[in-house]
Every structure is written in structure tokens, then in C-alpha cells.
PDB file of C-alpha atoms in Angstrom:
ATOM      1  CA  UNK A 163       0.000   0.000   0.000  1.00  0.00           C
ATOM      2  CA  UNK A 164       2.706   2.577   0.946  1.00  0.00           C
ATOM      3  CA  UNK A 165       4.538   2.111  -2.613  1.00  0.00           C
ATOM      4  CA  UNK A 166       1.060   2.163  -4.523  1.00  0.00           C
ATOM      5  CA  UNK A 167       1.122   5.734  -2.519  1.00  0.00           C
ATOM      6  CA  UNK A 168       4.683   6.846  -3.494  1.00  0.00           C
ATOM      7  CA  UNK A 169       3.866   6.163  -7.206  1.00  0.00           C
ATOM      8  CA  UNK A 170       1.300   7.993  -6.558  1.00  0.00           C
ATOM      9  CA  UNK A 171       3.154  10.647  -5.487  1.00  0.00           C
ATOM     10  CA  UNK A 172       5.939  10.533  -8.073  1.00  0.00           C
ATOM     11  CA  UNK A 173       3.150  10.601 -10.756  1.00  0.00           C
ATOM     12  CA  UNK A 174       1.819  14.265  -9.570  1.00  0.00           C
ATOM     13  CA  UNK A 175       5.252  15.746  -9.003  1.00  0.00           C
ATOM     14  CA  UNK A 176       6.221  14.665 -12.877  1.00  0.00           C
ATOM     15  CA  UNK A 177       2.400  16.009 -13.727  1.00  0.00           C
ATOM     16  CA  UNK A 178       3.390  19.229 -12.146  1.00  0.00           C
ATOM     17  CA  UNK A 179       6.650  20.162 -13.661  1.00  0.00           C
ATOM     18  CA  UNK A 180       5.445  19.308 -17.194  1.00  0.00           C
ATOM     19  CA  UNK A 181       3.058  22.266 -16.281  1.00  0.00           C
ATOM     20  CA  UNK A 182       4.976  24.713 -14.970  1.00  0.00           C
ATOM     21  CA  UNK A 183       8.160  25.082 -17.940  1.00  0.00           C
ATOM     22  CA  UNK A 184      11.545  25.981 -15.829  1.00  0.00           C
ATOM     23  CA  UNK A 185      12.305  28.643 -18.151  1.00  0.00           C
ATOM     24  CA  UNK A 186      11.518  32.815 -17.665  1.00  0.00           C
ATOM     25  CA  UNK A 187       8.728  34.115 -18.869  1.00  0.00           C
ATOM     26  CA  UNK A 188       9.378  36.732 -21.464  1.00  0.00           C
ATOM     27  CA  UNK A 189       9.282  40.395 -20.444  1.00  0.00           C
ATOM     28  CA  UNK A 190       6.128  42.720 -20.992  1.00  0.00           C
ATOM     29  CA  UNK A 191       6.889  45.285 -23.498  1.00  0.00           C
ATOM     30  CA  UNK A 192       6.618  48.561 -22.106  1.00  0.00           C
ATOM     31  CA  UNK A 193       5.573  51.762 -24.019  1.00  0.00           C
ATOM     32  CA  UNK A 194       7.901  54.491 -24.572  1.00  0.00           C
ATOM     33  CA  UNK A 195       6.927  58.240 -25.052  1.00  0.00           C
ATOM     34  CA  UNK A 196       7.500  57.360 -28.960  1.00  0.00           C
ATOM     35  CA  UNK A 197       4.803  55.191 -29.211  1.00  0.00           C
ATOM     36  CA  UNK A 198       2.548  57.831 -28.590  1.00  0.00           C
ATOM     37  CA  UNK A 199       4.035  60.642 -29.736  1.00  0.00           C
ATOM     38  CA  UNK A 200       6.975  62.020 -32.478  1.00  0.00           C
ATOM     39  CA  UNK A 201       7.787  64.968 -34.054  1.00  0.00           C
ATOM     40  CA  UNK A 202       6.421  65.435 -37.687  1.00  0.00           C
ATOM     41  CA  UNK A 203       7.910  67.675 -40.392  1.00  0.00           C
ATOM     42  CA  UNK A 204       7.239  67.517 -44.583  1.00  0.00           C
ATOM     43  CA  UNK A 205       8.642  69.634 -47.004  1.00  0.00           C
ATOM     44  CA  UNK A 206       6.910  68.904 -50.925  1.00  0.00           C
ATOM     45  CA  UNK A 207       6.928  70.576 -54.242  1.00  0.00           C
ATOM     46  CA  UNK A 208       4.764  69.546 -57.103  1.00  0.00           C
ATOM     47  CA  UNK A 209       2.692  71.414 -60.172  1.00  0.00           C
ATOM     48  CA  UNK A 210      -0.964  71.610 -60.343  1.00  0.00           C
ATOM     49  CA  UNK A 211      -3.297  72.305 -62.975  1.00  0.00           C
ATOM     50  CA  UNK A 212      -5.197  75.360 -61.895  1.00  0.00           C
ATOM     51  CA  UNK A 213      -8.464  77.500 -62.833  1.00  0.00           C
ATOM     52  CA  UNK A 214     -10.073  80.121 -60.894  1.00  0.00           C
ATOM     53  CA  UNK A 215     -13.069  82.629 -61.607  1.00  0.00           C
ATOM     54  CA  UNK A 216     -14.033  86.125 -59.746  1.00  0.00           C
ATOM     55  CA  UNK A 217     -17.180  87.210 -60.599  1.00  0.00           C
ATOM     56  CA  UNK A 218     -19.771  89.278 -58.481  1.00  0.00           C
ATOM     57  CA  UNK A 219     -23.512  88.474 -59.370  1.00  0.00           C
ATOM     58  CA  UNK A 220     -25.901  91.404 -60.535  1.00  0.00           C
ATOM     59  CA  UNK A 221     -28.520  92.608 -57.712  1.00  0.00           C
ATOM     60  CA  UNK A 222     -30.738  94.027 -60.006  1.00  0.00           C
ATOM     61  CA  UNK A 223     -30.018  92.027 -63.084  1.00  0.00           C
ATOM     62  CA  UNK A 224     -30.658  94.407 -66.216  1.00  0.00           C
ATOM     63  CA  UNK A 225     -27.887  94.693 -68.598  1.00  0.00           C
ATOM     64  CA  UNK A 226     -27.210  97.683 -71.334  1.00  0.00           C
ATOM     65  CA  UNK A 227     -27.305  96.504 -74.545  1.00  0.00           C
ATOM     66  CA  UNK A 228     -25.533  98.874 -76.976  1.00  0.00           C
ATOM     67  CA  UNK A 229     -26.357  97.330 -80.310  1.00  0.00           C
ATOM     68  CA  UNK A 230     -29.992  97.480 -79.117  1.00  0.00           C
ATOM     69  CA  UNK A 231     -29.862 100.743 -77.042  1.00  0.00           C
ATOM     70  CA  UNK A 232     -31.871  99.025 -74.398  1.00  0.00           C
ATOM     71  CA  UNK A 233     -31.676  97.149 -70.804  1.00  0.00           C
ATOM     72  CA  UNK A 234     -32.241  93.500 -71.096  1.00  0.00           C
ATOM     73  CA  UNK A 235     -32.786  91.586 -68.162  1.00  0.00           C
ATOM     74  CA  UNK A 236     -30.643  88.228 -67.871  1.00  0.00           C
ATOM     75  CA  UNK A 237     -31.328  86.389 -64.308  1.00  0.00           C
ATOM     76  CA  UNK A 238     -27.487  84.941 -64.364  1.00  0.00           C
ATOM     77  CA  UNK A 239     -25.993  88.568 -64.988  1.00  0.00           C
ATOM     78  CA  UNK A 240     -22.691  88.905 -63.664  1.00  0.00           C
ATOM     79  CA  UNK A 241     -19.416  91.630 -63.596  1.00  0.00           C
ATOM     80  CA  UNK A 242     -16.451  91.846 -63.029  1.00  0.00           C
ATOM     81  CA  UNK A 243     -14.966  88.214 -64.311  1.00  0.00           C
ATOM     82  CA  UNK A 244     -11.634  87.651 -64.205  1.00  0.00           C
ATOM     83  CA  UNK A 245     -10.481  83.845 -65.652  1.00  0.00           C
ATOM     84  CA  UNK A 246      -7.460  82.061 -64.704  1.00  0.00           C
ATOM     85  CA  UNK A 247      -6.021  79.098 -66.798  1.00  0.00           C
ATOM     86  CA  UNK A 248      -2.678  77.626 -66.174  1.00  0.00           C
ATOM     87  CA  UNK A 249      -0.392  76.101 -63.860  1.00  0.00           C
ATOM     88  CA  UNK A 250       0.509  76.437 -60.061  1.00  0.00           C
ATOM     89  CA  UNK A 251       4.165  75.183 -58.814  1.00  0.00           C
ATOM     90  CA  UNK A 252       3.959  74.911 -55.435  1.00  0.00           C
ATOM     91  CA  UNK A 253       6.721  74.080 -52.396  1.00  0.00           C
ATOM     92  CA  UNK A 254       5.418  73.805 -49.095  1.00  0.00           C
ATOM     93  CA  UNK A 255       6.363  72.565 -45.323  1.00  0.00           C
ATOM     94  CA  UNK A 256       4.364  71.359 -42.303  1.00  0.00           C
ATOM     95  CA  UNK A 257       5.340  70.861 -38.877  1.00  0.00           C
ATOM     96  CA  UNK A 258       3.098  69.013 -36.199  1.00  0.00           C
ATOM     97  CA  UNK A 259       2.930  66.090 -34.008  1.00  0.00           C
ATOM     98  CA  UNK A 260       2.800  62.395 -35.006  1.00  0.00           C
ATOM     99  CA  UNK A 261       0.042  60.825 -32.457  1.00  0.00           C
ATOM    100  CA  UNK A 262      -0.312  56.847 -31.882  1.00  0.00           C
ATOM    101  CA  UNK A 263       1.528  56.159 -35.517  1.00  0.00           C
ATOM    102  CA  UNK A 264      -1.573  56.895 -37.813  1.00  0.00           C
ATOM    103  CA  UNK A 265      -2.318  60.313 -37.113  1.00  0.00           C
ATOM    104  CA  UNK A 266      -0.658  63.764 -37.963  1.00  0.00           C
ATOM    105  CA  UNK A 267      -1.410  66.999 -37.268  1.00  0.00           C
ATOM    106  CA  UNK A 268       0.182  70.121 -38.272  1.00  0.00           C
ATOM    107  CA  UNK A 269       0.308  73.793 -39.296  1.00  0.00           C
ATOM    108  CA  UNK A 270       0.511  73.787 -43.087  1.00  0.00           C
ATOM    109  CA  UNK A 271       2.504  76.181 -45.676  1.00  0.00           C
ATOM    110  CA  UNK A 272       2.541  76.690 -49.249  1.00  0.00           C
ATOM    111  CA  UNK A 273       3.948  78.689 -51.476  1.00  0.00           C
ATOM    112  CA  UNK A 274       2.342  79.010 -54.956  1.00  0.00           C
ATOM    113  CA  UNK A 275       3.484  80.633 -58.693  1.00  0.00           C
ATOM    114  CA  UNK A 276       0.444  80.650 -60.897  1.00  0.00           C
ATOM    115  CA  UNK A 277       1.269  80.858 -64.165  1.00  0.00           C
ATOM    116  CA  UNK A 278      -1.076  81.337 -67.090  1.00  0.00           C
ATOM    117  CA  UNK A 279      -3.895  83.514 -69.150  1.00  0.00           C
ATOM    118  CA  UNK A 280      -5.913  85.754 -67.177  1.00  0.00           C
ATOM    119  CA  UNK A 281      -9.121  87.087 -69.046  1.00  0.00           C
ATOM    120  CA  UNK A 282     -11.343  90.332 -67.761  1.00  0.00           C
ATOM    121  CA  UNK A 283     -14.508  90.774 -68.846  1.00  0.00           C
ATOM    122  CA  UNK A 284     -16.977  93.572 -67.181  1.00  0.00           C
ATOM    123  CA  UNK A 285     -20.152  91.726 -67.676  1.00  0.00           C
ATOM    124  CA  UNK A 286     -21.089  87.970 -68.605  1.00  0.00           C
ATOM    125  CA  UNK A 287     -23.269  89.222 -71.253  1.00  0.00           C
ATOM    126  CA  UNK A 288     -19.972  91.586 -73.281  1.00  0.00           C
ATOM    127  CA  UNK A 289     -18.412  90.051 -75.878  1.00  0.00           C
ATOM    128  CA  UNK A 290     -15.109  91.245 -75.955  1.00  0.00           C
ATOM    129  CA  UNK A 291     -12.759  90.099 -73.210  1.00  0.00           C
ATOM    130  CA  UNK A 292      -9.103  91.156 -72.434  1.00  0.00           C
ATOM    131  CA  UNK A 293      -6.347  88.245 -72.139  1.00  0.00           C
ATOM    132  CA  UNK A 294      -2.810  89.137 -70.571  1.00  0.00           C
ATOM    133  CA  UNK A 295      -0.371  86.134 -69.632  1.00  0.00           C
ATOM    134  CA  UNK A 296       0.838  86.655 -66.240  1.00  0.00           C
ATOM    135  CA  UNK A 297       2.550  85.202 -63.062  1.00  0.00           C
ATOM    136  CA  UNK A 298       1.188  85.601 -59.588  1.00  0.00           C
ATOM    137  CA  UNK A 299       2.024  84.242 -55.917  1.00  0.00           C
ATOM    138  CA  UNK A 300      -0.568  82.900 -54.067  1.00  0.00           C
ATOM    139  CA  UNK A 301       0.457  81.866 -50.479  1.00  0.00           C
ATOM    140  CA  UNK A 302      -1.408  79.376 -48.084  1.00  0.00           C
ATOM    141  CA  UNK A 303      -1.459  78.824 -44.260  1.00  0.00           C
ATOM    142  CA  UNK A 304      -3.630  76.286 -42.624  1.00  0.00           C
ATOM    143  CA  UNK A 305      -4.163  73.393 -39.873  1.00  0.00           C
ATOM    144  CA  UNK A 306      -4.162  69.933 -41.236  1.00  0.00           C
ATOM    145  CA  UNK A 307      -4.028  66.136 -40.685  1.00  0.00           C
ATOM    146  CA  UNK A 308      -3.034  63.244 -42.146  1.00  0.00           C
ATOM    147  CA  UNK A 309      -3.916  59.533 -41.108  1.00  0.00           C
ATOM    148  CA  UNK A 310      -2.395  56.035 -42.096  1.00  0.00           C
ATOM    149  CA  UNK A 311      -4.885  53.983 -41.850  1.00  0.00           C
ATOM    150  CA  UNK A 312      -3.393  50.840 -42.059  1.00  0.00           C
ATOM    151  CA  UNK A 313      -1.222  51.117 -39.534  1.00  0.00           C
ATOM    152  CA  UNK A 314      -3.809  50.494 -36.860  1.00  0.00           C
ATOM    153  CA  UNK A 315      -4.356  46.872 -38.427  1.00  0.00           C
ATOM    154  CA  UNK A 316      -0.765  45.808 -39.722  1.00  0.00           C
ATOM    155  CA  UNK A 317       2.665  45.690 -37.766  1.00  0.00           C
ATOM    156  CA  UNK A 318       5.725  46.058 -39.583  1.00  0.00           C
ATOM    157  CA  UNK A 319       5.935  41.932 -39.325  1.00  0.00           C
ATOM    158  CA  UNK A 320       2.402  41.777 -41.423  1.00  0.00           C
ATOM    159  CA  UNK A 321       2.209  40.550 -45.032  1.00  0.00           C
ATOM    160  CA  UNK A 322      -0.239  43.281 -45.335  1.00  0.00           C
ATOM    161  CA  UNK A 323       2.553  45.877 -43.596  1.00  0.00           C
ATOM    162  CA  UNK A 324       2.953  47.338 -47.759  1.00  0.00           C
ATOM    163  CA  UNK A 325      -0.142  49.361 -46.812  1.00  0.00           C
ATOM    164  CA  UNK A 326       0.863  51.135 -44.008  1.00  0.00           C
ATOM    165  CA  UNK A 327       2.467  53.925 -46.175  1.00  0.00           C
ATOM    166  CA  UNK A 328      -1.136  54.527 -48.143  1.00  0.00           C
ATOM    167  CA  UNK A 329      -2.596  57.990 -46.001  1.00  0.00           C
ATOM    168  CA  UNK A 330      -4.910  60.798 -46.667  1.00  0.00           C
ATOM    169  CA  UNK A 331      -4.757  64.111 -45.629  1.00  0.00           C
ATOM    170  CA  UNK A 332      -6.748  67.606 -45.784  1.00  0.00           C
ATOM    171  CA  UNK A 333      -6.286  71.233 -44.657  1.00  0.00           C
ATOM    172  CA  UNK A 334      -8.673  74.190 -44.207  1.00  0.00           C
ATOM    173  CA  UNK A 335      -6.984  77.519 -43.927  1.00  0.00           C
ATOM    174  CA  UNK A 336      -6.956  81.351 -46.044  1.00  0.00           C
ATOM    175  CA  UNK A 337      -4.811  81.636 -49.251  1.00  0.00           C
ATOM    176  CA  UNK A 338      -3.329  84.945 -49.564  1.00  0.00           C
ATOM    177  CA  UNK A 339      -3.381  86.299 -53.363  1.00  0.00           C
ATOM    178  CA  UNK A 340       0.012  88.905 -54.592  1.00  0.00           C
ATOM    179  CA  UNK A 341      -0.817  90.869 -57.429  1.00  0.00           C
ATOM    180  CA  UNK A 342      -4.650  91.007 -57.256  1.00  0.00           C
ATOM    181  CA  UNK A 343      -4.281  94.995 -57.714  1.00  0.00           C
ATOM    182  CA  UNK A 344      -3.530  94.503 -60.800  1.00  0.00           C
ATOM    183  CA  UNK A 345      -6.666  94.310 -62.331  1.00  0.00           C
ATOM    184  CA  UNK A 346      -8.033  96.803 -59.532  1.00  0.00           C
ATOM    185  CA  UNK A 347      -5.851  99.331 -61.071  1.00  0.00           C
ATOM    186  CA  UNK A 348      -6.312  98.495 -65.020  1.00  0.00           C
ATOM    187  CA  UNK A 349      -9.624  97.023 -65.281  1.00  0.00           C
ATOM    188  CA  UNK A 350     -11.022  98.853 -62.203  1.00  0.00           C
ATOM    189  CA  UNK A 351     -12.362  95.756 -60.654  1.00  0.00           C
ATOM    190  CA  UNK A 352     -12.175  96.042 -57.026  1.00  0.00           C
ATOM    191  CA  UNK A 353     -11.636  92.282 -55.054  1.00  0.00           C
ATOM    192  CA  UNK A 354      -9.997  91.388 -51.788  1.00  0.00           C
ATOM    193  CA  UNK A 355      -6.586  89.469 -52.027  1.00  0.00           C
ATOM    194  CA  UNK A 356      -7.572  86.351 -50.168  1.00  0.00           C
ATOM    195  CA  UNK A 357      -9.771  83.526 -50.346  1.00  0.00           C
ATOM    196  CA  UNK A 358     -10.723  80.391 -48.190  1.00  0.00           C
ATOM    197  CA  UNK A 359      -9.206  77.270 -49.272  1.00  0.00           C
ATOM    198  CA  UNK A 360      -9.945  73.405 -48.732  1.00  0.00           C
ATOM    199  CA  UNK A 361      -6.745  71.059 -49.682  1.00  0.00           C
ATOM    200  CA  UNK A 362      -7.234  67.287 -50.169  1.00  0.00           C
ATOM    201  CA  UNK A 363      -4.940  64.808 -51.125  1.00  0.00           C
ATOM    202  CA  UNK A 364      -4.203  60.501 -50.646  1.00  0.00           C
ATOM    203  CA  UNK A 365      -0.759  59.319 -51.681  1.00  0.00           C
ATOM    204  CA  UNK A 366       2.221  56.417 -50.644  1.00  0.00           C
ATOM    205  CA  UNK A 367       5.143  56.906 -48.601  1.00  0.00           C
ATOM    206  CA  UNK A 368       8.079  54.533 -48.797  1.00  0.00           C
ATOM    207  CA  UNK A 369       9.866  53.766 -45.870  1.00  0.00           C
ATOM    208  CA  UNK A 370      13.816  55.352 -46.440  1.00  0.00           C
ATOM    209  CA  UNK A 371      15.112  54.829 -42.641  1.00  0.00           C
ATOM    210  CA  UNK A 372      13.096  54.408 -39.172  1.00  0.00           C
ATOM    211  CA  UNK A 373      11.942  57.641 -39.597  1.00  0.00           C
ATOM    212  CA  UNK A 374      12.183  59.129 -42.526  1.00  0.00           C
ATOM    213  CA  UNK A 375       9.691  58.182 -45.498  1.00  0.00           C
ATOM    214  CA  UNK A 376       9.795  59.787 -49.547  1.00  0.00           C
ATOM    215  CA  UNK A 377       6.494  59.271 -51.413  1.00  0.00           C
ATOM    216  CA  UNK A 378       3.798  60.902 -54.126  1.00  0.00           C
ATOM    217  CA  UNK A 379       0.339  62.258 -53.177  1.00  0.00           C
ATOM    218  CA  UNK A 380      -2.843  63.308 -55.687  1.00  0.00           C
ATOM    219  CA  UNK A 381      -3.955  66.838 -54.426  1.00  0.00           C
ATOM    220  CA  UNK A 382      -6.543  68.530 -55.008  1.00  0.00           C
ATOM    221  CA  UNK A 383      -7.198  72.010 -54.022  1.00  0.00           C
ATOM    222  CA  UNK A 384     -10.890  74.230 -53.621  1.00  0.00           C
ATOM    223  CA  UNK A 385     -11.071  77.645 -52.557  1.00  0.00           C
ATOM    224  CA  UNK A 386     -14.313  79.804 -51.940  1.00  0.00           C
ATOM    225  CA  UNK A 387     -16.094  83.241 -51.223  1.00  0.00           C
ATOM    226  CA  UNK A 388     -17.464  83.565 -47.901  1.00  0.00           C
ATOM    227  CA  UNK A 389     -21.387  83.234 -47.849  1.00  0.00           C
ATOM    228  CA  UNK A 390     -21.243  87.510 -46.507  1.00  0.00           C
ATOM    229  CA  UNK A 391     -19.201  88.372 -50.175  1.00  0.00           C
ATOM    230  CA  UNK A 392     -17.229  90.072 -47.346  1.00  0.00           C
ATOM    231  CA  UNK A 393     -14.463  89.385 -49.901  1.00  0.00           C
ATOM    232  CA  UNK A 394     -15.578  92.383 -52.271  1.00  0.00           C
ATOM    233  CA  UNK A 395     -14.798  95.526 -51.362  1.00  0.00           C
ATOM    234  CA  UNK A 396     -17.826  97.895 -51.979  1.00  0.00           C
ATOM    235  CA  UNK A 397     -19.398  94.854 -54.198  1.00  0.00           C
ATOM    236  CA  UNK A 398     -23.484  94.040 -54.115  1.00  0.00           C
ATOM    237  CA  UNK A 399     -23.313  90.497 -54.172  1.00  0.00           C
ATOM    238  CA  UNK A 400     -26.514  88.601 -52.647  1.00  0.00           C
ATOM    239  CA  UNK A 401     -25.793  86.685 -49.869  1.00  0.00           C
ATOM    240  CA  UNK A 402     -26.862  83.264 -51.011  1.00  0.00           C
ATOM    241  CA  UNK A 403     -24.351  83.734 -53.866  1.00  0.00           C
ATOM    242  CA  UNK A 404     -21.070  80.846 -52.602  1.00  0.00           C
ATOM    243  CA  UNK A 405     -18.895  80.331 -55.734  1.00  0.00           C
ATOM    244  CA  UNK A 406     -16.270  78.202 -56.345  1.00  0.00           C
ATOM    245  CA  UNK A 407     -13.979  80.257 -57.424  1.00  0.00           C
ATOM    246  CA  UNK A 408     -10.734  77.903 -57.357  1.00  0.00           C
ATOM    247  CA  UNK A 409     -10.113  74.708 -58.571  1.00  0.00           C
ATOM    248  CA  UNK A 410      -6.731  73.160 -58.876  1.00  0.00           C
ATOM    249  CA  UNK A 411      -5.261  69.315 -59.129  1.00  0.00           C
ATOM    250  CA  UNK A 412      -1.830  67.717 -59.354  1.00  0.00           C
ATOM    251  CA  UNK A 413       0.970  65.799 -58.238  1.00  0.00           C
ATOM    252  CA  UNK A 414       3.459  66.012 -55.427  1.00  0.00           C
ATOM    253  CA  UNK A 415       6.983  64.671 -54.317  1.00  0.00           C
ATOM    254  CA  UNK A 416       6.767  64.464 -50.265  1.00  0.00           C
ATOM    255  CA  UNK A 417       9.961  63.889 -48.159  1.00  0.00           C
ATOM    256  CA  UNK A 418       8.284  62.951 -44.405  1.00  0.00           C
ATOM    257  CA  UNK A 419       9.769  62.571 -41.094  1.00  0.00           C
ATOM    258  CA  UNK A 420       7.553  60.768 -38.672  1.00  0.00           C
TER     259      UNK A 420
END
């Protein structure tokens, strides 16, 4: 009875230690301040193909009509129209904070040289227009983000980790317009030099070191008049009237540090 008991015994002891495994249990990673948060800087330059109209509708929307010698009324009556058609170049830098490794947020800058034919026309209904090739700076500063979506599902150990440099980014800030007086002084068409501006753009980065990533984004900038027409000086534009007044869409070369 006593060895039926020690075999016993023996039996649980070699039942316990195949449990238990004699060797150390490896450590818990612990999170460091750069898992949360880095520094995060881009400088890009690019072209964009770019069109832009000014216009101020008609209040009381009666238009002189020499040939005829009488007013004719025309509900989409505008003046003042200046055209743009041509190309921006653009260089630009952001600065912000990389949070949780998808998500940026920075103040934006950009630098723009629109180059291209710029028509005048004082009303819709004229015929003649007046075309002069020019070059004008156009200069943006705003508060963006960017995200990397990915990178919440994939670890750099993933099959799927290609994705992680696929991110989309937008900006909402005023773009400042050089050489708007221009036309004021020729033309006598009296606008303000700045307009609000919506950037969008989704791209690829490629990973170059740890931190620092080289990659191509679609962008695609909007700009608008503010629902007041606070942007024409002495104008009598109704207040329902929001154009578009700035369209523009191209590609840019991004060097990121994340």
C-alpha cells in the first residue's frame, strides 16, 4: 500500500513540472513616449493644374445693350470676371505632431506661382474680353491632418505591412493672393486678395530609414467666397451667392519625417 502511494506521489510531481516550464517568462513590453508621440515635419513641391473665376452676381439684373440701345434683363448677370487658366508650382512645409503612428497633425505652408492667361470681362453678357499672360504668388497657411490607416491593423511583421504607407490628408486655412491689384488698377475691378481654401490629397510613402519616409500624393485644391461676399470691397453680391472660385489638381513629391 505505501509504494502504490509513493507512485502515486511521483506521478503528480512529474504532472506538475510538465506544467509549470523551468524557463523565464518573457518580459512585458513597455511603451515608450515614442509610441505615442513624435515629431512630424514635410517639405513637398509639385505642379498643379489650376483655374479660378471672380465674378460678383448682378442685384438688379438688367444689362445695357448697346447694339440694341436698351436694358435687357438676364437672371445669371454677372461683372467683373476675371479667368485664370494655367499652372501652379507649389513648395510647401508642415510641422506638427505624429500621435499613436496613424495620425498627424500640423500647421501647413505653401507657397504658390500661378502661371497662365488671365481674361477680364466687365459683364457675362460683353463680348469682348481682355487676355494678358501673367505670373502671380498665391500663399497658403492652414491646420491639417493626415492619417495612415493601415497602420492600426498591420505591424511592420504583417504581409499586409505594404499598406501602411497609403494615407490621406486635408487642410482648411486662407490663401493669400500677390498681385490682385492689378486688375483693380487696369480694369477697375475692385476684389480682396484672399480667399478660403480646402486642400485634399491621398498618396504612398516609402519607408527610407526608421523615420524618414519619400512618397507621391494626388492633391486637389478648392477655394471659396465667404457666404457675406465680405471678400468684395464695396461689391453688391446677394448673400446666397457661394462660388467656387478655385479649382486646382496635381501631383506632389513628399519627403516625411515621422
Amino acid at each position: 500500500m505505501k509504494r502504490i502511494a509513493l507512485l502515486i506521489l511521483c506521478l503528480l510531481c512529474v504532472a506538475d513540472a510538465s506544467v509549470y516550464s523551468s524557463e523565464e517568462a518573457p518580459p512585458r513590453k513597455r511603451h515608450t513616449l515614442s509610441d505615442f508621440f513624435s515629431p512630424y515635419f514635410e517639405i513637398s513641391g509639385g505642379a498643379m493644374s489650376s483655374n479660378s473665376k471672380n465674378q460678383t452676381a448682378s442685384v438688379i439684373n438688367y444689362y445695357h445693350d448697346r447694339e440694341k440701345d436698351e436694358m435687357v434683363y438676364d437672371e445669371d448677370l454677372h461683372y467683373n470676371i476675371i479667368n485664370f487658366d494655367g499652372w501652379t508650382y507649389n513648395v510647401g512645409f508642415r510641422a506638427g505632431a505624429y500621435l499613436f503612428r496613424f495620425w498627424g497633425v500640423f500647421l501647413d505652408n505653401d507657397l504658390f506661382l500661378a502661371k497662365g492667361d488671365y481674361r477680364y470681362k466687365y459683364y457675362s453678357r460683353d463680348k469682348e474680353d481682355f487676355l494678358e499672360r501673367d505670373s502671380r504668388l498665391r500663399y497658403y497657411l492652414g491646420f491639417g491632418s493626415v492619417f495612415f490607416p493601415f497602420n492600426l491593423f498591420f505591424d511592420s511583421t504583417s504581409k499586409y505591412s505594404f499598406l501602411n504607407g497609403t494615407f490621406a490628408g486635408f487642410s482648411l486655412g486662407p490663401t493669400y493672393l500677390y498681385g490682385q491689384d492689378k486688375a483693380e488698377k487696369k480694369y477697375g475691378m475692385d476684389y480682396e486678395d484672399w480667399e478660403m481654401t480646402f486642400r485634399f490629397e491621398v498618396g504612398y510613402l516609402w519607408e527610407f530609414t526608421e523615420h524618414f519616409f519619400v512618397g507621391v500624393a494626388f492633391k486637389t485644391v478648392l477655394s471659396f467666397n465667404n457666404e457675406e461676399g465680405d471678400e468684395y470691397k464695396g461689391g453688391n453680391m446677394p448673400t446666397d451667392d457661394v462660388p467656387l472660385n478655385t479649382k486646382s489638381f496635381g501631383f506632389v513629391i513628399k519627403v516625411v519625417r515621422k
